[in-house]
Amino acid sequence: MSNTVIVGAQWGDEGKGKIIDILSKDADYVVRYQGGNNAGHTVVIVSEEFIFHLIPSGVLHKKAICVIGNGVVVDPKALLSEIAMLRSKGIEASGKVFVSEQAHVIFPYHQTMDSLRESKKGKIGTTKRGIGPCYADKVSRCGIRVQDLLDPKALKEKLQSNIEEKNKSLAAIYKFEGFSFDGIYKEYLEYGREIKKYVTNTTFLINNAIAKKKRVLFEGAQGTLLDIDHGTYPYVTSSNATAGGACTGTGVGPSRIDKVIGVVKAYTTRVGEGPFPTEFEAPLMEKIRKKGKEYGATTGRPRRCGWFDAVLGRYSVMVNGIDELVVTKLDVLDDLDKIKIAVGYKFNGKLYKDFPTNSTVVEGCEPVYETHDGWLEDTTRVKKLSGLPLNARKYINRLEKLLGAHVSMVSTGSKRDQLIKRID
Ligand code: IMP
């Protein structure tokens, strides 16, 4: 394995956690480059389920060094609780987990701003973890970074000025009573003391590793259509979830990246508000949600489910430069008689074969479907591609053709061994 980026090629929740865990076996470093604890990456080992929100999903492998890059927004309380969870399972984070001193820190006022905004009309359906407001401060150049938590004077100055400004605007817009400086200052200084041993210059750490020919896996969170630039704006997250984010979010140049793997679910899901052309009607929605256990790993919210959308899939392959695809949760379709794939969108009498970046079109379009016969057989124990029912193989081949990328793995269950590696 070379230096590889793994991205979600839909609206997140594609099952990246399992794939990252499997690929981490051969990785020296596993690096998160964007997002924060809005992510929920699930890994199932035997019958034990782990959900990682901030720490890379590769942490369960002995060898892998896990890095939280500069592009991530860090809630130190969430980080410490994940470290404690690992410790309770016998995994020591010290010397294994590193956090960028340049990463921005999520404060309580970010979470409050996120929640208050969500209570207004026109909400996004965020995870309310403070992600958007924290990135907004980063871009406004008033953010507080991990390195500031280790410097009482810098933290004091920056926090005072942020709290003063936020209190004024929260009072004016939402009549919110405001935050007091002392409690937050003390709490975050303490977090600084606790996370100090994990904090480092991760840009040098990763680049030095690459120079020594170590293998680095870049773990994307969320998904392509949630990317702040390339997603279904404004119903997106606030970071670059696409493969390009791996460079800006770590300080590794594009020429150092050898491969991009895109993960797609055999159908489509999204959580939160926003357009979703292939969304199911009620009875099928319930059936697939139940069978696919489609509930948010972070918020527990029911996910919206729909048919596979090859229009957005092809777009994802393009904007990420995807070399290989992994198709997950194929087994969820096992008992469907007919399976549809969207191959185009229709809007105002015009046919769109390429994903339209105009939000009015995506919001108002009607998908154009092709219908395939289902396979009506259990695929959860299949170990080889040739062992899949013929119609399941035809479905995979069709996705491959429509998206224009090779499918290298197919997952048919949540466990590590429920994975078909394609060798043809
Ligand atoms: P935020 O990232 O909490 O600001 O939420 C913005 C949008 O991204 C909402 O629609 C969320 O449901 C969605 N979102 C954020 N993180 C994830 C994730 O890990 N999986 C799926 N959707 C996510």
GROMACS .gro file of C-alpha atoms and ligand atoms in nm:
model
  447
    1MET     CA    1   0.000   0.000   0.000
    2SER     CA    2   0.121   0.347  -0.090
    3ASN     CA    3   0.002   0.687   0.042
    4THR     CA    4  -0.371   0.659   0.000
    5VAL     CA    5  -0.669   0.885   0.060
    6ILE     CA    6  -1.001   0.725   0.148
    7VAL     CA    7  -1.306   0.939   0.080
    8GLY     CA    8  -1.678   0.901   0.112
    9ALA     CA    9  -1.821   0.937  -0.238
   10GLN     CA   10  -2.182   1.014  -0.136
   11TRP     CA   11  -2.326   1.207   0.161
   12GLY     CA   12  -2.115   1.036   0.428
   13ASP     CA   13  -2.191   0.719   0.625
   14GLU     CA   14  -2.068   0.500   0.338
   15GLY     CA   15  -1.906   0.257   0.580
   16LYS     CA   16  -1.558   0.411   0.563
   17GLY     CA   17  -1.476   0.307   0.921
   18LYS     CA   18  -1.465  -0.061   0.834
   19ILE     CA   19  -1.261  -0.007   0.516
   20ILE     CA   20  -1.013   0.222   0.691
   21ASP     CA   21  -0.975  -0.033   0.969
   22ILE     CA   22  -0.899  -0.306   0.714
   23LEU     CA   23  -0.652  -0.096   0.513
   24SER     CA   24  -0.485   0.029   0.832
   25LYS     CA   25  -0.339  -0.318   0.883
   26ASP     CA   26  -0.074  -0.224   0.626
   27ALA     CA   27  -0.045   0.144   0.718
   28ASP     CA   28   0.223   0.307   0.932
   29TYR     CA   29   0.023   0.627   0.980
   30VAL     CA   30  -0.351   0.692   0.967
   31VAL     CA   31  -0.442   1.060   0.943
   32ARG     CA   32  -0.768   1.252   0.981
   33TYR     CA   33  -0.757   1.572   0.775
   34GLN     CA   34  -1.092   1.750   0.816
   35GLY     CA   35  -1.416   1.759   1.011
   36GLY     CA   36  -1.435   1.695   1.381
   37ASN     CA   37  -1.646   1.490   1.617
   38ASN     CA   38  -1.942   1.528   1.383
   39ALA     CA   39  -1.803   1.209   1.223
   40GLY     CA   40  -1.888   0.864   1.351
   41HIS     CA   41  -1.675   0.585   1.209
   42THR     CA   42  -1.790   0.242   1.313
   43VAL     CA   43  -1.557  -0.058   1.335
   44VAL     CA   44  -1.683  -0.403   1.438
   45ILE     CA   45  -1.431  -0.655   1.567
   46VAL     CA   46  -1.579  -0.995   1.636
   47SER     CA   47  -1.892  -0.880   1.816
   48GLU     CA   48  -1.755  -0.562   1.968
   49GLU     CA   49  -1.850  -0.229   1.808
   50PHE     CA   50  -1.623   0.077   1.829
   51ILE     CA   51  -1.737   0.421   1.714
   52PHE     CA   52  -1.464   0.678   1.654
   53HIS     CA   53  -1.551   1.045   1.623
   54LEU     CA   54  -1.208   1.211   1.624
   55ILE     CA   55  -0.933   0.954   1.656
   56PRO     CA   56  -0.858   0.779   1.323
   57SER     CA   57  -1.028   0.441   1.283
   58GLY     CA   58  -0.685   0.277   1.235
   59VAL     CA   59  -0.613   0.306   1.607
   60LEU     CA   60  -0.710  -0.057   1.673
   61HIS     CA   61  -0.402  -0.176   1.483
   62LYS     CA   62  -0.089  -0.207   1.694
   63LYS     CA   63   0.150  -0.053   1.446
   64ALA     CA   64  -0.050   0.246   1.318
   65ILE     CA   65   0.039   0.594   1.441
   66CYS     CA   66  -0.280   0.799   1.441
   67VAL     CA   67  -0.272   1.167   1.358
   68ILE     CA   68  -0.532   1.441   1.387
   69GLY     CA   69  -0.420   1.690   1.124
   70ASN     CA   70  -0.433   2.070   1.112
   71GLY     CA   71  -0.754   2.066   0.906
   72VAL     CA   72  -0.953   1.897   1.183
   73VAL     CA   73  -1.150   2.096   1.442
   74VAL     CA   74  -1.088   1.949   1.785
   75ASP     CA   75  -1.328   1.934   2.078
   76PRO     CA   76  -1.075   1.851   2.352
   77LYS     CA   77  -1.341   1.707   2.580
   78ALA     CA   78  -1.449   1.465   2.306
   79LEU     CA   79  -1.085   1.380   2.234
   80LEU     CA   80  -1.010   1.302   2.599
   81SER     CA   81  -1.318   1.088   2.634
   82GLU     CA   82  -1.218   0.888   2.325
   83ILE     CA   83  -0.867   0.845   2.468
   84ALA     CA   84  -1.022   0.723   2.796
   85MET     CA   85  -1.246   0.481   2.605
   86LEU     CA   86  -0.938   0.338   2.429
   87ARG     CA   87  -0.754   0.306   2.761
   88SER     CA   88  -1.047   0.111   2.904
   89LYS     CA   89  -1.000  -0.135   2.615
   90GLY     CA   90  -0.628  -0.166   2.682
   91ILE     CA   91  -0.507   0.072   2.407
   92GLU     CA   92  -0.275   0.349   2.526
   93ALA     CA   93  -0.292   0.665   2.314
   94SER     CA   94   0.033   0.815   2.442
   95GLY     CA   95   0.300   0.775   2.172
   96LYS     CA   96   0.035   0.648   1.931
   97VAL     CA   97  -0.204   0.940   1.885
   98PHE     CA   98  -0.083   1.286   1.780
   99VAL     CA   99  -0.275   1.611   1.742
  100SER     CA  100  -0.170   1.906   1.528
  101GLU     CA  101  -0.082   2.219   1.721
  102GLN     CA  102  -0.240   2.410   1.431
  103ALA     CA  103  -0.581   2.241   1.455
  104HIS     CA  104  -0.859   2.473   1.569
  105VAL     CA  105  -1.044   2.415   1.895
  106ILE     CA  106  -1.420   2.389   1.941
  107PHE     CA  107  -1.549   2.592   2.239
  108PRO     CA  108  -1.890   2.583   2.410
  109TYR     CA  109  -1.994   2.903   2.230
  110HIS     CA  110  -1.945   2.724   1.896
  111GLN     CA  111  -2.183   2.448   2.001
  112THR     CA  112  -2.435   2.701   2.130
  113MET     CA  113  -2.417   2.907   1.810
  114ASP     CA  114  -2.464   2.588   1.607
  115SER     CA  115  -2.771   2.487   1.812
  116LEU     CA  116  -2.924   2.835   1.813
  117ARG     CA  117  -2.885   2.868   1.436
  118GLU     CA  118  -3.041   2.527   1.391
  119SER     CA  119  -3.343   2.638   1.591
  120LYS     CA  120  -3.418   2.899   1.324
  121LYS     CA  121  -3.596   2.857   0.991
  122GLY     CA  122  -3.382   2.729   0.705
  123LYS     CA  123  -3.180   2.490   0.918
  124ILE     CA  124  -2.912   2.258   0.778
  125GLY     CA  125  -2.973   1.966   1.012
  126THR     CA  126  -2.622   1.979   1.160
  127THR     CA  127  -2.487   1.750   1.430
  128LYS     CA  128  -2.480   2.054   1.665
  129ARG     CA  129  -2.118   1.981   1.756
  130GLY     CA  130  -2.009   2.338   1.683
  131ILE     CA  131  -1.829   2.243   1.361
  132GLY     CA  132  -1.954   2.525   1.136
  133PRO     CA  133  -1.900   2.811   1.386
  134CYS     CA  134  -1.550   2.683   1.468
  135TYR     CA  135  -1.449   2.673   1.101
  136ALA     CA  136  -1.611   3.018   1.060
  137ASP     CA  137  -1.378   3.156   1.330
  138LYS     CA  138  -1.081   2.989   1.160
  139VAL     CA  139  -1.163   3.161   0.832
  140SER     CA  140  -1.240   3.490   1.011
  141ARG     CA  141  -0.893   3.463   1.168
  142CYS     CA  142  -1.014   3.483   1.526
  143GLY     CA  143  -1.000   3.108   1.595
  144ILE     CA  144  -0.816   2.952   1.888
  145ARG     CA  145  -0.578   2.670   1.805
  146VAL     CA  146  -0.455   2.367   1.999
  147GLN     CA  147  -0.120   2.541   2.059
  148ASP     CA  148  -0.306   2.824   2.237
  149LEU     CA  149  -0.438   2.577   2.496
  150LEU     CA  150  -0.076   2.522   2.601
  151ASP     CA  151  -0.008   2.894   2.641
  152PRO     CA  152  -0.212   3.052   2.925
  153LYS     CA  153  -0.138   3.410   2.814
  154ALA     CA  154  -0.234   3.356   2.450
  155LEU     CA  155  -0.544   3.162   2.550
  156LYS     CA  156  -0.652   3.435   2.791
  157GLU     CA  157  -0.624   3.711   2.531
  158LYS     CA  158  -0.793   3.522   2.250
  159LEU     CA  159  -1.066   3.371   2.462
  160GLN     CA  160  -1.151   3.704   2.624
  161SER     CA  161  -1.189   3.874   2.291
  162ASN     CA  162  -1.393   3.587   2.142
  163ILE     CA  163  -1.627   3.562   2.438
  164GLU     CA  164  -1.684   3.936   2.441
  165GLU     CA  165  -1.773   3.938   2.073
  166LYS     CA  166  -1.986   3.622   2.082
  167ASN     CA  167  -2.178   3.738   2.389
  168LYS     CA  168  -2.271   4.062   2.217
  169SER     CA  169  -2.396   3.898   1.901
  170LEU     CA  170  -2.571   3.609   2.081
  171ALA     CA  171  -2.753   3.858   2.306
  172ALA     CA  172  -2.856   4.078   2.011
  173ILE     CA  173  -2.973   3.798   1.783
  174TYR     CA  174  -3.098   3.528   2.020
  175LYS     CA  175  -3.130   3.708   2.354
  176PHE     CA  176  -2.884   3.451   2.489
  177GLU     CA  177  -2.754   3.540   2.835
  178GLY     CA  178  -2.388   3.486   2.748
  179PHE     CA  179  -2.079   3.291   2.854
  180SER     CA  180  -1.854   3.371   3.143
  181PHE     CA  181  -1.483   3.375   3.073
  182ASP     CA  182  -1.347   3.229   3.399
  183GLY     CA  183  -1.508   2.885   3.384
  184ILE     CA  184  -1.423   2.823   3.019
  185TYR     CA  185  -1.067   2.953   3.061
  186LYS     CA  186  -1.000   2.718   3.354
  187GLU     CA  187  -1.164   2.422   3.183
  188TYR     CA  188  -0.971   2.465   2.857
  189LEU     CA  189  -0.637   2.528   3.033
  190GLU     CA  190  -0.690   2.196   3.205
  191TYR     CA  191  -0.765   2.031   2.869
  192GLY     CA  192  -0.442   2.184   2.742
  193ARG     CA  193  -0.249   2.024   3.029
  194GLU     CA  194  -0.412   1.688   2.960
  195ILE     CA  195  -0.362   1.681   2.583
  196LYS     CA  196  -0.011   1.834   2.585
  197LYS     CA  197   0.162   1.499   2.543
  198TYR     CA  198  -0.028   1.431   2.220
  199VAL     CA  199   0.030   1.773   2.063
  200THR     CA  200   0.299   1.813   1.801
  201ASN     CA  201   0.389   1.959   1.463
  202THR     CA  202   0.205   1.695   1.261
  203THR     CA  203   0.302   1.849   0.925
  204PHE     CA  204   0.664   1.754   0.989
  205LEU     CA  205   0.567   1.426   1.151
  206ILE     CA  206   0.378   1.308   0.841
  207ASN     CA  207   0.618   1.451   0.582
  208ASN     CA  208   0.918   1.298   0.760
  209ALA     CA  209   0.736   0.966   0.765
  210ILE     CA  210   0.670   0.991   0.391
  211ALA     CA  211   1.036   1.075   0.330
  212LYS     CA  212   1.123   0.751   0.512
  213LYS     CA  213   0.886   0.560   0.280
  214LYS     CA  214   0.631   0.497   0.553
  215ARG     CA  215   0.279   0.426   0.431
  216VAL     CA  216   0.019   0.687   0.514
  217LEU     CA  217  -0.356   0.644   0.497
  218PHE     CA  218  -0.558   0.966   0.489
  219GLU     CA  219  -0.899   0.911   0.645
  220GLY     CA  220  -1.171   1.131   0.499
  221ALA     CA  221  -1.474   1.205   0.712
  222GLN     CA  222  -1.827   1.288   0.593
  223GLY     CA  223  -1.859   1.263   0.213
  224THR     CA  224  -1.808   1.437  -0.120
  225LEU     CA  225  -2.159   1.582  -0.142
  226LEU     CA  226  -2.110   1.731   0.205
  227ASP     CA  227  -1.793   1.913   0.096
  228ILE     CA  228  -1.812   2.288   0.156
  229ASP     CA  229  -1.707   2.362  -0.205
  230HIS     CA  230  -1.825   2.063  -0.406
  231GLY     CA  231  -2.127   1.947  -0.208
  232THR     CA  232  -2.494   2.039  -0.211
  233TYR     CA  233  -2.434   2.382  -0.055
  234PRO     CA  234  -2.563   2.509   0.186
  235TYR     CA  235  -2.663   2.160   0.305
  236VAL     CA  236  -2.303   2.059   0.362
  237THR     CA  237  -2.049   2.042   0.639
  238SER     CA  238  -1.791   2.320   0.677
  239SER     CA  239  -1.475   2.146   0.557
  240ASN     CA  240  -1.327   1.996   0.242
  241ALA     CA  241  -1.431   1.635   0.273
  242THR     CA  242  -1.303   1.563  -0.078
  243ALA     CA  243  -0.957   1.419  -0.146
  244GLY     CA  244  -0.804   1.765  -0.196
  245GLY     CA  245  -0.869   1.830   0.173
  246ALA     CA  246  -0.607   1.565   0.254
  247CYS     CA  247  -0.336   1.804   0.132
  248THR     CA  248  -0.454   2.127   0.293
  249GLY     CA  249  -0.562   1.946   0.609
  250THR     CA  250  -0.222   1.789   0.670
  251GLY     CA  251   0.041   1.995   0.488
  252VAL     CA  252   0.129   1.708   0.255
  253GLY     CA  253   0.173   1.808  -0.110
  254PRO     CA  254  -0.045   1.649  -0.382
  255SER     CA  255   0.255   1.484  -0.549
  256ARG     CA  256   0.304   1.272  -0.235
  257ILE     CA  257  -0.036   1.108  -0.269
  258ASP     CA  258  -0.040   0.789  -0.474
  259LYS     CA  259  -0.397   0.672  -0.471
  260VAL     CA  260  -0.754   0.779  -0.393
  261ILE     CA  261  -1.008   0.518  -0.290
  262GLY     CA  262  -1.375   0.616  -0.293
  263VAL     CA  263  -1.625   0.436  -0.073
  264VAL     CA  264  -1.987   0.409  -0.192
  265LYS     CA  265  -2.280   0.236  -0.034
  266ALA     CA  266  -2.476   0.006  -0.271
  267TYR     CA  267  -2.764   0.251  -0.223
  268THR     CA  268  -2.765   0.611  -0.097
  269THR     CA  269  -2.828   0.773   0.241
  270ARG     CA  270  -2.808   1.121   0.386
  271VAL     CA  271  -2.867   1.268   0.731
  272GLY     CA  272  -2.999   1.617   0.782
  273GLU     CA  273  -3.171   1.850   0.541
  274GLY     CA  274  -3.100   1.909   0.173
  275PRO     CA  275  -3.178   1.775  -0.173
  276PHE     CA  276  -3.179   1.400  -0.228
  277PRO     CA  277  -3.310   1.314  -0.577
  278THR     CA  278  -3.328   0.935  -0.534
  279GLU     CA  279  -3.489   0.933  -0.187
  280PHE     CA  280  -3.729   0.641  -0.127
  281GLU     CA  281  -4.099   0.669  -0.054
  282ALA     CA  282  -4.217   0.559   0.290
  283PRO     CA  283  -4.247   0.176   0.281
  284LEU     CA  284  -3.911   0.111   0.114
  285MET     CA  285  -3.746   0.381   0.327
  286GLU     CA  286  -3.846   0.196   0.646
  287LYS     CA  287  -3.740  -0.142   0.511
  288ILE     CA  288  -3.390  -0.033   0.403
  289ARG     CA  289  -3.336   0.184   0.711
  290LYS     CA  290  -3.414  -0.112   0.933
  291LYS     CA  291  -3.211  -0.365   0.736
  292GLY     CA  292  -2.914  -0.130   0.690
  293LYS     CA  293  -2.933  -0.002   1.051
  294GLU     CA  294  -2.937   0.346   0.905
  295TYR     CA  295  -2.917   0.561   1.217
  296GLY     CA  296  -2.648   0.827   1.265
  297ALA     CA  297  -2.342   0.697   1.455
  298THR     CA  298  -2.299   1.040   1.617
  299THR     CA  299  -2.651   1.169   1.673
  300GLY     CA  300  -2.865   0.856   1.640
  301ARG     CA  301  -3.085   1.037   1.387
  302PRO     CA  302  -3.262   0.817   1.131
  303ARG     CA  303  -3.088   0.844   0.795
  304ARG     CA  304  -3.282   0.916   0.480
  305CYS     CA  305  -3.238   0.632   0.229
  306GLY     CA  306  -3.267   0.608  -0.151
  307TRP     CA  307  -3.155   0.431  -0.467
  308PHE     CA  308  -2.796   0.442  -0.586
  309ASP     CA  309  -2.733   0.766  -0.771
  310ALA     CA  310  -2.478   0.717  -1.047
  311VAL     CA  311  -2.499   1.085  -1.147
  312LEU     CA  312  -2.351   1.200  -0.819
  313GLY     CA  313  -2.127   0.893  -0.804
  314ARG     CA  314  -1.963   0.985  -1.134
  315TYR     CA  315  -1.920   1.343  -1.013
  316SER     CA  316  -1.750   1.214  -0.697
  317VAL     CA  317  -1.511   1.002  -0.901
  318MET     CA  318  -1.419   1.318  -1.093
  319VAL     CA  319  -1.377   1.572  -0.811
  320ASN     CA  320  -1.179   1.330  -0.594
  321GLY     CA  321  -0.977   1.173  -0.874
  322ILE     CA  322  -1.091   0.833  -0.748
  323ASP     CA  323  -0.875   0.545  -0.870
  324GLU     CA  324  -1.067   0.262  -0.706
  325LEU     CA  325  -1.409   0.211  -0.553
  326VAL     CA  326  -1.525   0.006  -0.258
  327VAL     CA  327  -1.895  -0.084  -0.257
  328THR     CA  328  -2.037  -0.140   0.092
  329LYS     CA  329  -2.359  -0.285   0.233
  330LEU     CA  330  -2.448  -0.481  -0.080
  331ASP     CA  331  -2.625  -0.734   0.146
  332VAL     CA  332  -2.885  -0.471   0.242
  333LEU     CA  333  -3.029  -0.511  -0.110
  334ASP     CA  334  -3.037  -0.894  -0.088
  335ASP     CA  335  -3.413  -0.930  -0.068
  336LEU     CA  336  -3.523  -0.669  -0.323
  337ASP     CA  337  -3.697  -0.798  -0.630
  338LYS     CA  338  -3.609  -0.493  -0.844
  339ILE     CA  339  -3.325  -0.245  -0.789
  340LYS     CA  340  -3.304   0.098  -0.947
  341ILE     CA  341  -3.004   0.315  -1.033
  342ALA     CA  342  -3.038   0.683  -1.124
  343VAL     CA  343  -2.849   0.750  -1.447
  344GLY     CA  344  -2.967   1.106  -1.518
  345TYR     CA  345  -3.180   1.391  -1.385
  346LYS     CA  346  -3.464   1.568  -1.562
  347PHE     CA  347  -3.540   1.932  -1.489
  348ASN     CA  348  -3.767   2.164  -1.691
  349GLY     CA  349  -3.764   1.921  -1.982
  350LYS     CA  350  -3.383   1.906  -1.994
  351LEU     CA  351  -3.186   1.585  -1.931
  352TYR     CA  352  -2.877   1.615  -1.710
  353LYS     CA  353  -2.628   1.331  -1.737
  354ASP     CA  354  -2.365   1.515  -1.534
  355PHE     CA  355  -2.426   1.624  -1.177
  356PRO     CA  356  -2.557   1.983  -1.191
  357THR     CA  357  -2.390   2.224  -0.952
  358ASN     CA  358  -2.691   2.455  -0.973
  359SER     CA  359  -2.885   2.390  -0.652
  360THR     CA  360  -3.225   2.473  -0.807
  361VAL     CA  361  -3.176   2.188  -1.054
  362VAL     CA  362  -3.064   1.937  -0.787
  363GLU     CA  363  -3.353   2.038  -0.561
  364GLY     CA  364  -3.620   2.021  -0.833
  365CYS     CA  365  -3.505   1.741  -1.060
  366GLU     CA  366  -3.669   1.404  -1.127
  367PRO     CA  367  -3.422   1.115  -1.147
  368VAL     CA  368  -3.413   0.900  -1.460
  369TYR     CA  369  -3.381   0.538  -1.353
  370GLU     CA  370  -3.278   0.211  -1.503
  371THR     CA  371  -3.419  -0.096  -1.330
  372HIS     CA  372  -3.227  -0.416  -1.258
  373ASP     CA  373  -3.342  -0.756  -1.140
  374GLY     CA  374  -3.250  -0.826  -0.779
  375TRP     CA  375  -3.062  -1.144  -0.673
  376LEU     CA  376  -3.286  -1.253  -0.383
  377GLU     CA  377  -3.006  -1.448  -0.211
  378ASP     CA  378  -2.805  -1.397   0.106
  379THR     CA  379  -2.463  -1.246   0.026
  380THR     CA  380  -2.334  -1.206   0.382
  381ARG     CA  381  -2.116  -1.518   0.372
  382VAL     CA  382  -1.978  -1.480   0.021
  383LYS     CA  383  -1.598  -1.464   0.017
  384LYS     CA  384  -1.519  -1.435  -0.354
  385LEU     CA  385  -1.665  -1.225  -0.631
  386SER     CA  386  -1.746  -1.541  -0.827
  387GLY     CA  387  -1.953  -1.656  -0.527
  388LEU     CA  388  -2.190  -1.361  -0.560
  389PRO     CA  389  -2.523  -1.427  -0.733
  390LEU     CA  390  -2.512  -1.338  -1.104
  391ASN     CA  391  -2.744  -1.039  -1.070
  392ALA     CA  392  -2.532  -0.899  -0.784
  393ARG     CA  393  -2.222  -0.927  -1.004
  394LYS     CA  394  -2.411  -0.757  -1.287
  395TYR     CA  395  -2.508  -0.478  -1.046
  396ILE     CA  396  -2.146  -0.424  -0.940
  397ASN     CA  397  -2.031  -0.428  -1.303
  398ARG     CA  398  -2.299  -0.173  -1.391
  399LEU     CA  399  -2.191   0.062  -1.109
  400GLU     CA  400  -1.834   0.029  -1.226
  401LYS     CA  401  -1.929   0.117  -1.585
  402LEU     CA  402  -2.153   0.409  -1.486
  403LEU     CA  403  -1.899   0.559  -1.246
  404GLY     CA  404  -1.596   0.491  -1.460
  405ALA     CA  405  -1.382   0.342  -1.184
  406HIS     CA  406  -1.274  -0.009  -1.089
  407VAL     CA  407  -1.447  -0.173  -0.790
  408SER     CA  408  -1.170  -0.334  -0.584
  409MET     CA  409  -1.371  -0.449  -0.283
  410VAL     CA  410  -1.731  -0.530  -0.197
  411SER     CA  411  -1.850  -0.542   0.162
  412THR     CA  412  -2.150  -0.754   0.261
  413GLY     CA  413  -2.171  -0.702   0.637
  414SER     CA  414  -2.020  -0.505   0.923
  415LYS     CA  415  -1.755  -0.759   1.032
  416ARG     CA  416  -1.396  -0.749   0.911
  417ASP     CA  417  -1.423  -1.081   0.727
  418GLN     CA  418  -1.741  -0.988   0.539
  419LEU     CA  419  -1.538  -0.845   0.255
  420ILE     CA  420  -1.482  -0.959  -0.101
  421LYS     CA  421  -1.149  -0.851  -0.246
  422ARG     CA  422  -1.162  -0.841  -0.620
  423ILE     CA  423  -0.857  -0.982  -0.787
  424ASP     CA  424  -0.972  -1.008  -1.151
  425IMP     P1  425  -2.220   1.961   1.066
  425IMP     O1  426  -2.101   1.894   1.004
  425IMP     O2  427  -2.250   1.914   1.205
  425IMP     O3  428  -2.214   2.110   1.056
  425IMP     O4  429  -2.350   1.918   0.980
  425IMP     C1  430  -2.368   1.961   0.846
  425IMP     C2  431  -2.431   1.849   0.762
  425IMP     O5  432  -2.339   1.743   0.748
  425IMP     C3  433  -2.558   1.788   0.823
  425IMP     O6  434  -2.644   1.750   0.718
  425IMP     C4  435  -2.505   1.665   0.894
  425IMP     O7  436  -2.605   1.566   0.909
  425IMP     C5  437  -2.397   1.622   0.796
  425IMP     N1  438  -2.292   1.543   0.858
  425IMP     C6  439  -2.192   1.587   0.937
  425IMP     N2  440  -2.112   1.485   0.973
  425IMP     C7  441  -2.160   1.377   0.913
  425IMP     C8  442  -2.117   1.239   0.908
  425IMP     O8  443  -2.015   1.199   0.966
  425IMP     N3  444  -2.194   1.156   0.833
  425IMP     C9  445  -2.304   1.198   0.765
  425IMP     N4  446  -2.347   1.324   0.766
  425IMP    C10  447  -2.275   1.412   0.839
   0.00000   0.00000   0.00000
